[in-house]
Amino acid sequence: MSKSLPKQTRVVIIGGGIVGCSVAYHLTKIGWKDVVLVERKTIASGTTWAAAGLVTQLRQNRQMTNLVKYATELYASLEAETGVATGYVTTGAIAVCQTEARHREWLRLTTMANNFGIDLYEIPLKEAQDMVPGMSLKDLKSAFYIPKDGQTNPEDTAQSMAKGARIGGATIFENIKVTDIDIKNGVICGVKTDQGDIACEYVVNCAGMWGRDIGKMAKISVPLHAAEHMHAVTMPIPGLKKVFPSVRDFDEYTYFKSEHGGLLLGGFEPVAKPWGKKGIPDNFQNTQLQEDWDQFEIFMNCAFKRFPDIENAQIRHLEVVPESFTPDTAFMIGEAPLIKNMFLACGMNSVGIASAAGVGRAVAQWMDQGYTDEDLWPVDVKRYFPWQQNTNYVHDRVVESVGVLYHKHYPNRQKTTARPVILSPVHDRLEKMGACFSQIAGWERADWFAPKGVEAKHVYDWERPNWFEYQKAEHKAIREGVGMYDLTSMGKFIVQGKDAKETLQNLCSNNIDVPLGKVVYTPMLNERGGFELDVTVTQTAKNHYFIITAAGTVIHDLDYMLRKIGPNKHVNITDVTHGYAMLAVMGPKSRDLLSKLTDEDLSNKAFPFATAKEIDIGYARPLALRMSYVGELGWELYVPTNFACRMFDVIVETGKEFDLKLVGMQAVNSLRMETGFRHWESDITPDETPYEAGLEFGVKLNIGDFIGRDVLIAQKKNGLKQKLVMFTLDDPQPMLYTNETVWRNSERVGDITSGAYGFMVGSAVGMAYISKPDKTMIDNEWIMEGRYEIEVEGKKIPAKVHIKSPYDPDNKRLKM
Ligand SMILES: Cc1cc2nc3c(=O)[nH]c(=O)nc-3n(C[C@H](O)[C@H](O)[C@H](O)COP(=O)(O)OP(=O)(O)OC[C@H]3O[C@@H](n4cnc5c(N)ncnc54)[C@H](O)[C@@H]3O)c2cc1C
């Protein structure tokens, strides 16, 4: 602390909680010099000091799990390196299930954990009780055990990483507040503090629940909001062991851990209490909020049941401290969209202690090499949109975000708060016609349609949910007749300028130098050959392109393209997502229906697959793309938003003659699965190449250079270590969703990236990358000669492997 604030450094880390300390530690580990951490008060005095310190490895996806896995190694070994003990102990953890539904969730989670390399298995209840004497088995159906979970002392762990960072050359300044961030031409160039300015090349926002305020300084969206988070500690309870595995009773939202011979109990209540909407007091430091026993009652009730001896124990204290939560209960890390060298690592959703080690390492790597070894899209800040910084939105959503951690994580489960946000122009029409809505990227989308007399409400299940039969009817309408869905939420860009073609061709692996009106499916790859974007590109005029992407990736995609435009290029990219609605009319009768509404010749010859034209529909002039994500003849109609309602009405009216059915996203998903259409984020990610994904038709190596081409050339020459294939189950009953294990000749070879029911093939359908256990090259022969099973809820279900899609493998229906 004797050092004075430098005028210049390479990186300023804002915030000395456990996350900031970890980023500083890991930057120095990889050799960065000139690392400065600035903390407004003292190390760990924000939220870190208050944490229970549970290090729970299994998280909602592989990436987040891997981040915590690393913490169990680092925290156990840090003292030897820094001389500061972390207090880390491997205690193990037990999850108890009160209900059949929860038990089935944990059977699925066991499969998922084992896929992720986490040891997790069911144990007899008696064994759980032997490990945790004093725990009541009353009402319990089952228990699951994770032997390698641990507990750490949060403040000591932060201090230990801070010490490690100092040893590595970082400088840590306490009692200095960052007041502003300097950005010039979209690039970080410094910070202002209450004790002087520091010029720098990088800023990392590790400010926990202050992260939103720091975001405002940089004019970036940091959607998080604090909620009161609490735990109580009892005096010693006779009969309890000094150290025992932590116990989580998800059905009653409560966790327990040993604490000096007593219990520490806290949890994740389904209706949380937002805190700090109007700002965080300047003097906040190791601050505790007012005790709220009413809010804590839900956990006490669980405690009376699970640890009855607590009845006679004295409560030492109830600690209430705010922690930040995000709209999707996953934290945000990575480089902010459109601002070079502005990094974030905040919004930790009460897993910041467990995740800090991995987050710090990942952010340091991201800053150093421009990407992380494992793609981190589920926690990438670029999944958020500017509108999500709306304070009312994050405030209203945080009420729900806390409890999500202990929800039953049913497939397709929807959040219910802070809705609706974005409505398609035809929303009211869809609602009147029975739509049950789901939400993505703020958009309300019809998920499925309830027939007359049926309530449009999701009832979730591990097997067939309540909408299964309605989805089937919608699915079949598109396969056998005609259906229409509203996908106004699709991301849309216009790319134009005299260098537009050249710029796009450098990004696209497919040839986009094609005649006007030709629609090209193309990946845009990163330097490692992995998918960054998965889009269609249509040249509508010379050097004027219309690009369609997914609803949830607009900010990521825009950021990626803009960063790749070379200097002095004459090219503009405009996000026109909200300017155009999209109605898709799909199915073998779509041509007949639309021909009644337009004089345009829609025959295969005049309007072939993968072409686009502006056509008349009623009085509107949509751009009609003959493309399909559902594997059928059909047209996607893109029309300026204000024309959408009338266009919808005329299609519905004329559609009566053809039994036109409105179709929701559930059916769109099952249709795309059955015909093998990949979904960016689950089936294709920045970690997989088009060859591995079986999308070689999106690659033309002979068009000259494009990003990722060298990797593809090498892969073509050397072969593949993994390949995406499809599976259908021999048993028509079980459902596939994601993360089910693929067994080949009794060896684990992959896991399902996405699944749905294939109504035409009569069983669940799943996609998976499979690879040999020894990671040597694979080929179709090896794939086809295997005997496959897919593990669902602990049972191995025989399955058939398909190199192409199980339904219409040659995509003939698209080209009818
Ligand atoms: C009751 C409770 C129990 C918990 N239990 C667990 C658990 O068992 N396991 C687990 O993994 N997690 C747990 N957590 C969550 C965990 O504590 C947090 O996720 C974690 O501490 C967040 O760390 P952080 O570094 O992001 O934030 P913080 O620790 O809040 O650090 C942010 C720092 O930024 C500083 N700062 C802000 N603005 C500025 C500025 N302008 N200039 C300079 N500095 C600034 C602040 O002073 C603060 O010190 C718990 C939290 C609570 C409240």
CSV table of C-alpha atoms and ligand atoms in Angstrom, one decimal, residues 14-20 38-55 176-179 206-210 214 217 229-231 255 284 319 321-323 345-355, ligand 1:
chain,number,residue,atom,x,y,z
A,14,ILE,CA,-12.1,-2.6,-10.8
A,15,GLY,CA,-13.0,-4.4,-7.6
A,16,GLY,CA,-11.2,-6.4,-5.0
A,17,GLY,CA,-13.7,-9.1,-4.3
A,18,ILE,CA,-12.8,-12.7,-4.9
A,19,VAL,CA,-13.3,-12.3,-8.6
A,20,GLY,CA,-11.1,-9.3,-9.1
A,38,VAL,CA,-8.4,-0.8,-7.6
A,39,GLU,CA,-10.8,-1.4,-4.7
A,40,ARG,CA,-13.0,1.3,-3.3
A,41,LYS,CA,-12.8,0.0,0.3
A,42,THR,CA,-10.9,-3.1,1.3
A,43,ILE,CA,-10.3,-6.5,-0.2
A,44,ALA,CA,-13.4,-8.8,0.1
A,45,SER,CA,-15.5,-6.2,1.8
A,46,GLY,CA,-18.2,-6.1,-0.8
A,47,THR,CA,-20.1,-9.4,-0.9
A,48,THR,CA,-17.2,-11.9,-0.7
A,49,TRP,CA,-16.7,-11.8,3.0
A,50,ALA,CA,-20.3,-12.8,3.7
A,51,ALA,CA,-20.4,-16.0,1.6
A,52,ALA,CA,-21.0,-19.5,3.0
A,53,GLY,CA,-18.1,-20.7,1.0
A,54,LEU,CA,-19.7,-23.8,-0.7
A,55,VAL,CA,-17.8,-25.0,-3.7
A,176,ILE,CA,-9.6,4.2,-4.1
A,177,LYS,CA,-12.8,4.4,-6.2
A,178,VAL,CA,-13.0,4.4,-9.9
A,179,THR,CA,-15.3,7.2,-11.0
A,206,CYS,CA,-15.1,-7.1,-11.4
A,207,ALA,CA,-17.3,-4.8,-9.3
A,208,GLY,CA,-19.9,-7.4,-8.2
A,209,MET,CA,-23.3,-5.8,-7.6
A,210,TRP,CA,-21.7,-2.4,-8.5
A,214,ILE,CA,-19.4,0.6,-13.8
A,217,MET,CA,-19.5,4.6,-17.1
A,229,HIS,CA,-29.3,-13.1,0.4
A,230,MET,CA,-29.1,-14.6,3.8
A,231,HIS,CA,-27.9,-17.4,6.0
A,255,TYR,CA,-28.8,-25.8,2.1
A,284,PHE,CA,-21.2,0.1,2.0
A,319,GLU,CA,-26.6,-12.6,8.1
A,321,VAL,CA,-26.0,-9.3,2.6
A,322,PRO,CA,-26.9,-8.3,-0.9
A,323,GLU,CA,-25.6,-10.3,-3.9
A,345,ALA,CA,-16.5,-10.6,-14.7
A,346,CYS,CA,-19.5,-9.9,-12.6
A,347,GLY,CA,-23.1,-10.8,-11.7
A,348,MET,CA,-22.1,-14.0,-9.9
A,349,ASN,CA,-25.6,-15.2,-8.8
A,350,SER,CA,-24.3,-16.6,-5.5
A,351,VAL,CA,-21.8,-18.9,-7.0
A,352,GLY,CA,-18.9,-16.4,-7.1
A,353,ILE,CA,-16.8,-18.1,-4.6
A,354,ALA,CA,-17.0,-21.4,-6.3
A,355,SER,CA,-16.6,-19.9,-9.8
B,1,LIG,C1,-25.2,-14.8,2.3
B,1,LIG,C2,-24.4,-15.2,1.1
B,1,LIG,C3,-23.9,-16.5,0.9
B,1,LIG,C4,-23.2,-16.9,-0.2
B,1,LIG,N1,-22.7,-18.2,-0.3
B,1,LIG,C5,-22.0,-18.5,-1.3
B,1,LIG,C6,-21.4,-19.9,-1.4
B,1,LIG,O1,-21.6,-20.7,-0.6
B,1,LIG,N2,-20.7,-20.2,-2.5
B,1,LIG,C7,-20.5,-19.3,-3.5
B,1,LIG,O2,-19.8,-19.6,-4.5
B,1,LIG,N3,-20.9,-18.0,-3.4
B,1,LIG,C8,-21.7,-17.6,-2.4
B,1,LIG,N4,-22.1,-16.3,-2.3
B,1,LIG,C9,-21.9,-15.4,-3.4
B,1,LIG,C10,-20.5,-14.8,-3.4
B,1,LIG,O3,-20.3,-14.2,-2.1
B,1,LIG,C11,-20.4,-13.8,-4.5
B,1,LIG,O4,-20.8,-14.3,-5.7
B,1,LIG,C12,-19.0,-13.3,-4.6
B,1,LIG,O5,-18.5,-12.9,-3.4
B,1,LIG,C13,-18.9,-12.2,-5.7
B,1,LIG,O6,-17.6,-11.7,-5.7
B,1,LIG,P1,-17.3,-10.5,-6.5
B,1,LIG,O7,-15.8,-10.3,-6.5
B,1,LIG,O8,-17.9,-10.5,-7.9
B,1,LIG,O9,-18.0,-9.3,-5.8
B,1,LIG,P2,-17.6,-8.5,-4.5
B,1,LIG,O10,-17.1,-9.3,-3.4
B,1,LIG,O11,-18.8,-7.7,-4.1
B,1,LIG,O12,-16.5,-7.5,-4.9
B,1,LIG,C14,-16.7,-6.4,-5.8
B,1,LIG,C15,-15.8,-5.3,-5.3
B,1,LIG,O13,-15.9,-4.2,-6.2
B,1,LIG,C16,-15.6,-3.0,-5.4
B,1,LIG,N5,-16.1,-1.9,-6.2
B,1,LIG,C17,-17.3,-1.6,-6.6
B,1,LIG,N6,-17.3,-0.4,-7.3
B,1,LIG,C18,-16.0,0.0,-7.3
B,1,LIG,C19,-15.4,1.2,-7.8
B,1,LIG,N7,-16.1,2.1,-8.5
B,1,LIG,N8,-14.1,1.3,-7.7
B,1,LIG,C20,-13.4,0.4,-7.0
B,1,LIG,N9,-13.9,-0.7,-6.5
B,1,LIG,C21,-15.2,-0.9,-6.6
B,1,LIG,C22,-16.5,-3.2,-4.2
B,1,LIG,O14,-16.1,-2.4,-3.1
B,1,LIG,C23,-16.3,-4.7,-3.9
B,1,LIG,O15,-15.3,-5.0,-3.0
B,1,LIG,C24,-22.9,-15.9,-1.2
B,1,LIG,C25,-23.3,-14.6,-1.0
B,1,LIG,C26,-24.0,-14.3,0.1
B,1,LIG,C27,-24.4,-12.8,0.3
